[in-house]
mmCIF file of C-alpha atoms in Angstrom:
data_model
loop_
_atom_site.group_PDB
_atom_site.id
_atom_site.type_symbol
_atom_site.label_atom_id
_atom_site.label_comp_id
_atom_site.label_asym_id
_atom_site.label_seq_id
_atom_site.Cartn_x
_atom_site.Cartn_y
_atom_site.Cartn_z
ATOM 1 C CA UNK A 16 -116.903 -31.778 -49.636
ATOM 2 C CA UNK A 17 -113.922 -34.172 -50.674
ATOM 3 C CA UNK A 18 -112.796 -35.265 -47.602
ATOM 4 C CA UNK A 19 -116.472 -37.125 -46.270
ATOM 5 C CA UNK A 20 -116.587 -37.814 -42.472
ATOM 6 C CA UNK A 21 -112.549 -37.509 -42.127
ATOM 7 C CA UNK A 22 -112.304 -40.419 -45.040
ATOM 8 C CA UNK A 23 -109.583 -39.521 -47.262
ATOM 9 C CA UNK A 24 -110.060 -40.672 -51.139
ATOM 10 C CA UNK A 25 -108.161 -43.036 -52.493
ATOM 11 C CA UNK A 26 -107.116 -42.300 -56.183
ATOM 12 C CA UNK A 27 -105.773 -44.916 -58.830
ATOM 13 C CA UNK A 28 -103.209 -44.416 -61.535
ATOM 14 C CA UNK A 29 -102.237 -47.448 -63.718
ATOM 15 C CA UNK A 30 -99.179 -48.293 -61.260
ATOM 16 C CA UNK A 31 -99.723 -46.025 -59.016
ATOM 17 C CA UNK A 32 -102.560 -45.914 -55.854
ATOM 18 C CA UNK A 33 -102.835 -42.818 -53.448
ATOM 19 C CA UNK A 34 -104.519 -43.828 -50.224
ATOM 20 C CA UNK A 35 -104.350 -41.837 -46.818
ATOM 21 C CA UNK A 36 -101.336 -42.066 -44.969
ATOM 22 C CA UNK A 37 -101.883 -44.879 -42.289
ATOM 23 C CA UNK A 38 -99.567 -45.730 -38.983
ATOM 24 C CA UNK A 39 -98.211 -48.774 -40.782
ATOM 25 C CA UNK A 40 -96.469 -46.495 -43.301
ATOM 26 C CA UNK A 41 -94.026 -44.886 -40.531
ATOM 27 C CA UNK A 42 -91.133 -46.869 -41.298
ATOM 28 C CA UNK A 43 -91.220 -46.387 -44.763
ATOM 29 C CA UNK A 44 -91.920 -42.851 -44.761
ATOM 30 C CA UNK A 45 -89.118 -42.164 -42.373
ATOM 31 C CA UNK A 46 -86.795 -43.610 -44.384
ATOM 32 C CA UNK A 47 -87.874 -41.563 -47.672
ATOM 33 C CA UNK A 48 -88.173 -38.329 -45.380
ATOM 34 C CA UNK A 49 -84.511 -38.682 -43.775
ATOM 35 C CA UNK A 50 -82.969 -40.175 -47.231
ATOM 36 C CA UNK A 51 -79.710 -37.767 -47.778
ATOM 37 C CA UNK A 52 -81.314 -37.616 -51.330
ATOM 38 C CA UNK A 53 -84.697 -36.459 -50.461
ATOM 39 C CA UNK A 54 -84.272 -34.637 -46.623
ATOM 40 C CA UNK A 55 -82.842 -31.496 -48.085
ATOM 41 C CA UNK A 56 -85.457 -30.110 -49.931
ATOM 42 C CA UNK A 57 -88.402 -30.994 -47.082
ATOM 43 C CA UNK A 58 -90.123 -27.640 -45.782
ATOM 44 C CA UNK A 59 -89.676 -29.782 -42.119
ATOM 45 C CA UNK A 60 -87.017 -30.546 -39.195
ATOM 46 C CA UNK A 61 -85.194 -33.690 -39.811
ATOM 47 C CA UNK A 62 -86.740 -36.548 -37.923
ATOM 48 C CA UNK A 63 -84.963 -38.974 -35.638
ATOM 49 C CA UNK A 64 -87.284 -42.371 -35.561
ATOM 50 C CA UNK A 65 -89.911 -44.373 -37.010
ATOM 51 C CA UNK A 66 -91.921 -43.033 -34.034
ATOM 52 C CA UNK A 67 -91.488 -39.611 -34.888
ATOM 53 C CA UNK A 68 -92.806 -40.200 -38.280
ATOM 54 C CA UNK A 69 -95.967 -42.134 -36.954
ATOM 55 C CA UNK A 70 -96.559 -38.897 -34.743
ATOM 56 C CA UNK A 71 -96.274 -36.662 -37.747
ATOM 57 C CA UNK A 72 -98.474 -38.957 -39.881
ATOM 58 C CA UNK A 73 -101.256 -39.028 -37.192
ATOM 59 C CA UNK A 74 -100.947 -34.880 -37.099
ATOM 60 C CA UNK A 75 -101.264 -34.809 -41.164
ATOM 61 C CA UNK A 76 -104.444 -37.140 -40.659
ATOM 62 C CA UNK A 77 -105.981 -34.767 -37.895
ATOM 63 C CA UNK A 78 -105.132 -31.604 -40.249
ATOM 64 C CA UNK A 79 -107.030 -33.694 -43.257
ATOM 65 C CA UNK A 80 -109.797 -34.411 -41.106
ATOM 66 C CA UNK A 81 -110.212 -30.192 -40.222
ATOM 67 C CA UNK A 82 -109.408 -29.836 -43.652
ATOM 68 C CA UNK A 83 -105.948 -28.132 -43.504
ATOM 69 C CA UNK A 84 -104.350 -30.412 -45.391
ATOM 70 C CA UNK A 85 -104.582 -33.508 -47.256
ATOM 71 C CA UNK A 86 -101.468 -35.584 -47.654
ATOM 72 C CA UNK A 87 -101.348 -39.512 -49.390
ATOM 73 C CA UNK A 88 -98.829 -42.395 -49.442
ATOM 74 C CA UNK A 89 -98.482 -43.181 -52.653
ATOM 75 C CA UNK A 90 -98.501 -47.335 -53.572
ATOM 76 C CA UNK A 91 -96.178 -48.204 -55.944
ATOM 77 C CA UNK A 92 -97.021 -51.112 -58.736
ATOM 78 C CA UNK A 93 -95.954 -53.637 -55.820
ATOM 79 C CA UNK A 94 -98.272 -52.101 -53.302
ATOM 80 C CA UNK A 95 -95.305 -50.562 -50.927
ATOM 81 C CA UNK A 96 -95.230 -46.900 -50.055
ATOM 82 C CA UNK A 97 -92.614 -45.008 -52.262
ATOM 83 C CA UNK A 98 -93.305 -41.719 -51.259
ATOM 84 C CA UNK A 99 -95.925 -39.335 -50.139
ATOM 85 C CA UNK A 100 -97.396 -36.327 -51.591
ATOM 86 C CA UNK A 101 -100.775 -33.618 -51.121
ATOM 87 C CA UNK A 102 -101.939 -30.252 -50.284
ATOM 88 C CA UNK A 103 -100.066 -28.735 -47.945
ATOM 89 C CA UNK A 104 -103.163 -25.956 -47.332
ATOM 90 C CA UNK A 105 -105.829 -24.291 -49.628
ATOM 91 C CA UNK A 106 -108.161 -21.541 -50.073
ATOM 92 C CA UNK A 107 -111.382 -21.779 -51.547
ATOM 93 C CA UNK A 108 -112.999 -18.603 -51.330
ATOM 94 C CA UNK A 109 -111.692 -16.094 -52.527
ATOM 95 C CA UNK A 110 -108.601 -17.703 -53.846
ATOM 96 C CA UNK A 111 -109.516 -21.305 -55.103
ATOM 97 C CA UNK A 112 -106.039 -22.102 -54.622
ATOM 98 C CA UNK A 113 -103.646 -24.719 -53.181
ATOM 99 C CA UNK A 114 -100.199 -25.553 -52.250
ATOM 100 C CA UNK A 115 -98.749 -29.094 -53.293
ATOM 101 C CA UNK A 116 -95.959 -31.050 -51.962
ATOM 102 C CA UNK A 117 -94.448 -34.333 -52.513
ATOM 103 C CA UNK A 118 -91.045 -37.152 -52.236
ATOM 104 C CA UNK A 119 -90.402 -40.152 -53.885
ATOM 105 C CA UNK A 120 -87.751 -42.734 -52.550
ATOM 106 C CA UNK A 121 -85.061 -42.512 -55.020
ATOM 107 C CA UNK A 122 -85.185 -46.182 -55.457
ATOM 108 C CA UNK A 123 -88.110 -45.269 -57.335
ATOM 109 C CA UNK A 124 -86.891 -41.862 -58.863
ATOM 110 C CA UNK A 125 -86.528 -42.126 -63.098
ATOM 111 C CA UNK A 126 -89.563 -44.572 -63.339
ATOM 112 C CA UNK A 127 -92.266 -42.033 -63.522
ATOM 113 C CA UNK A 128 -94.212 -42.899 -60.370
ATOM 114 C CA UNK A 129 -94.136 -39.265 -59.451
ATOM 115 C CA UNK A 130 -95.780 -38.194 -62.503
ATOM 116 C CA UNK A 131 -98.575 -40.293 -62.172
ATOM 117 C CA UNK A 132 -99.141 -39.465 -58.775
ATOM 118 C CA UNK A 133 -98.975 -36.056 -59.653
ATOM 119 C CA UNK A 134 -100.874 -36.432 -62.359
ATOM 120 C CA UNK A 135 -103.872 -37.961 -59.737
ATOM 121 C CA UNK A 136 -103.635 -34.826 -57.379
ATOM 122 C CA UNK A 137 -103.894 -32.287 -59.563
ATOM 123 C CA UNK A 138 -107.054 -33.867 -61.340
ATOM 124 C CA UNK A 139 -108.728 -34.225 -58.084
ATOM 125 C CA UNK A 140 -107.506 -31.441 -56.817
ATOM 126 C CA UNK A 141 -108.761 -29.006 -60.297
ATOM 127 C CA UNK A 142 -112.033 -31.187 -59.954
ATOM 128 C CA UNK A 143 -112.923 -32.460 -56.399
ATOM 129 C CA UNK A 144 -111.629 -29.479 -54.776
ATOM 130 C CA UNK A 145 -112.525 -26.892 -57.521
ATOM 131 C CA UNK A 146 -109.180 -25.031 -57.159
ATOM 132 C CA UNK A 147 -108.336 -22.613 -60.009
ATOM 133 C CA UNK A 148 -104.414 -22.321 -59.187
ATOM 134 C CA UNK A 149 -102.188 -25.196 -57.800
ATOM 135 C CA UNK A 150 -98.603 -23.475 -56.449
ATOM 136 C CA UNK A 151 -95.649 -25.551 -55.822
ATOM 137 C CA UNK A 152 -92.303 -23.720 -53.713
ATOM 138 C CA UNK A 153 -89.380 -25.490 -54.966
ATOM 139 C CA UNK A 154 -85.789 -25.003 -54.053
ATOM 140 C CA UNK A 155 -83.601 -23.272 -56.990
ATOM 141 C CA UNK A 156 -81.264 -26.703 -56.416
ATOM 142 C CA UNK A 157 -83.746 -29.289 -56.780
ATOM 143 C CA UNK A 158 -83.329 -29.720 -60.483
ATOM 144 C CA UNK A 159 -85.442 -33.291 -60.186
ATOM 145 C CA UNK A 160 -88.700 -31.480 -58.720
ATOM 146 C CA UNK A 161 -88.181 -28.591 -60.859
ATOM 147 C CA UNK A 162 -88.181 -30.730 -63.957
ATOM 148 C CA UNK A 163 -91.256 -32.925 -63.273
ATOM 149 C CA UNK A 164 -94.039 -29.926 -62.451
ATOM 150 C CA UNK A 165 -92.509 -27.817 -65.419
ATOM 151 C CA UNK A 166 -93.115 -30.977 -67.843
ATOM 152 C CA UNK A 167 -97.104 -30.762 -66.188
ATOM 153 C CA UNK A 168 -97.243 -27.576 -67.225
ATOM 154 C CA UNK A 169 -96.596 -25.459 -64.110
ATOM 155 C CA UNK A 170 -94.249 -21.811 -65.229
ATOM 156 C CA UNK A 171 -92.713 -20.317 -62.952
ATOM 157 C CA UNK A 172 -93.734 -17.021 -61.316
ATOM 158 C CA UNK A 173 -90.504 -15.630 -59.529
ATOM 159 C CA UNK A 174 -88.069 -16.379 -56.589
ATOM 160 C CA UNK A 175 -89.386 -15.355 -53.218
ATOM 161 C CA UNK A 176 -86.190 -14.576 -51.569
ATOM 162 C CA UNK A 177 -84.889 -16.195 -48.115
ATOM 163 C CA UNK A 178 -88.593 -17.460 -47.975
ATOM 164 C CA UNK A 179 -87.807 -20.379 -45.733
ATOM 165 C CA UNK A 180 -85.692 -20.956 -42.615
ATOM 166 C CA UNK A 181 -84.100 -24.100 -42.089
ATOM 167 C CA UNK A 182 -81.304 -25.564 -40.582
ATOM 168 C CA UNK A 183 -78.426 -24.111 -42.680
ATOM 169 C CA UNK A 184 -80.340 -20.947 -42.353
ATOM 170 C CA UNK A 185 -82.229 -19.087 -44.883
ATOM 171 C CA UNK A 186 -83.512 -20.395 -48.414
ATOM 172 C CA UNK A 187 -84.635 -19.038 -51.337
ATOM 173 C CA UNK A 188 -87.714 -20.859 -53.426
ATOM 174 C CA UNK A 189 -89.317 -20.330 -56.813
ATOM 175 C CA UNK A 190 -92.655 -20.114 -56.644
ATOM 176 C CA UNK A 191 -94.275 -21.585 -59.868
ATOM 177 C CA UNK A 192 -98.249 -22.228 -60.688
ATOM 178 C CA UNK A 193 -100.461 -24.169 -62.880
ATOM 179 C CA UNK A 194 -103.900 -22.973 -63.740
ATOM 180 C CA UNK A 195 -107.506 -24.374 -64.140
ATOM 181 C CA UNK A 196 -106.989 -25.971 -68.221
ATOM 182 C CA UNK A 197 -102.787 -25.358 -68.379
ATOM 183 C CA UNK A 198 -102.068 -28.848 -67.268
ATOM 184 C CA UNK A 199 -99.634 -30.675 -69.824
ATOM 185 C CA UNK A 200 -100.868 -34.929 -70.547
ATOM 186 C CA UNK A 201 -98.810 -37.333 -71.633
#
């Protein structure tokens, strides 16, 4: 469908390019995922090395290729990785939905990079993919994340309570959508 022979699409914003996550982007990515900034609100056990983040990028590419999930680095304008983002899973019939996720490196937080990558995934991910709903699970702390999907139109739905076990135990998350036509521009 989308994802042809395990080749992940590569989508371009005006200073922003998604590509598929490649081995080379470990160090990077580690850094962003284990930022005290960022780390917190990851559905994901911290990771300890670069290493450990090239293992978990070559799982995300074997889930893409069985279609499970489809994750990106995202370029910034200087072609380095600032963050990553994707569908964590979906479910076409039936549902024709999917679950999104995504981190930016807060040197690049404020510049709207996010948006535009957002902006990317959820067009390809309405038309590619056909999905009808896009959910994102956001923690009731992360103001930042919280602020950037509700200003692309997602509303929230409700707070699924301790939905998430982590480290410091139980968390809470507010589960908000976007719809098929809802999606705010500009």
């Amino acid at each position: 469908m989308y994802i042809c022979g395990g080749v992940i699409p590569e989508l371009t914003g005006r200073r922003v390019r998604l590509r598929a996550m490649a081995a080379g982007d470990a160090e990077a990515l580690f850094g962003i995922w284990c930022h005290p900034r960022v780390a917190p609100w990851l559905d994901a056990p911290p990771l300890s090395s670069a290493t450990e983040a090239e293992a978990l990028i070559a799982l995300l590419l074997q889930m893409a290729r069985e279609e499970e999930s489809l994750r990106w680095s995202i370029l910034g304008p200087e072609g380095k990785v600032i963050g990553s983002c994707g569908y964590n899973y979906w479910q076409l019939e039936g549902a024709y939905r999917g679950e999104i996720g995504f981190e930016l490196s807060p040197a690049a937080m404020g510049q709207g990079y996010m948006r535009e990558a957002m902006e990317l995934m959820l067009d390809f991910g309405f038309g590619s993919m056909g999905l009808n709903r896009i959910e994102a699970l956001c923690h009731p702390d992360n103001i930042r994340a919280e602020k950037l999907i509700t200003r692309l139109g997602f509303r929230q739905e409700g707070l699924l309570r301790q939905y998430r076990h982590t480290a410091s135990g139980y968390q809470d998350v507010r589960m908000y959508s976007l719809l098929q036509g809802e999606k705010v521009r500009g």
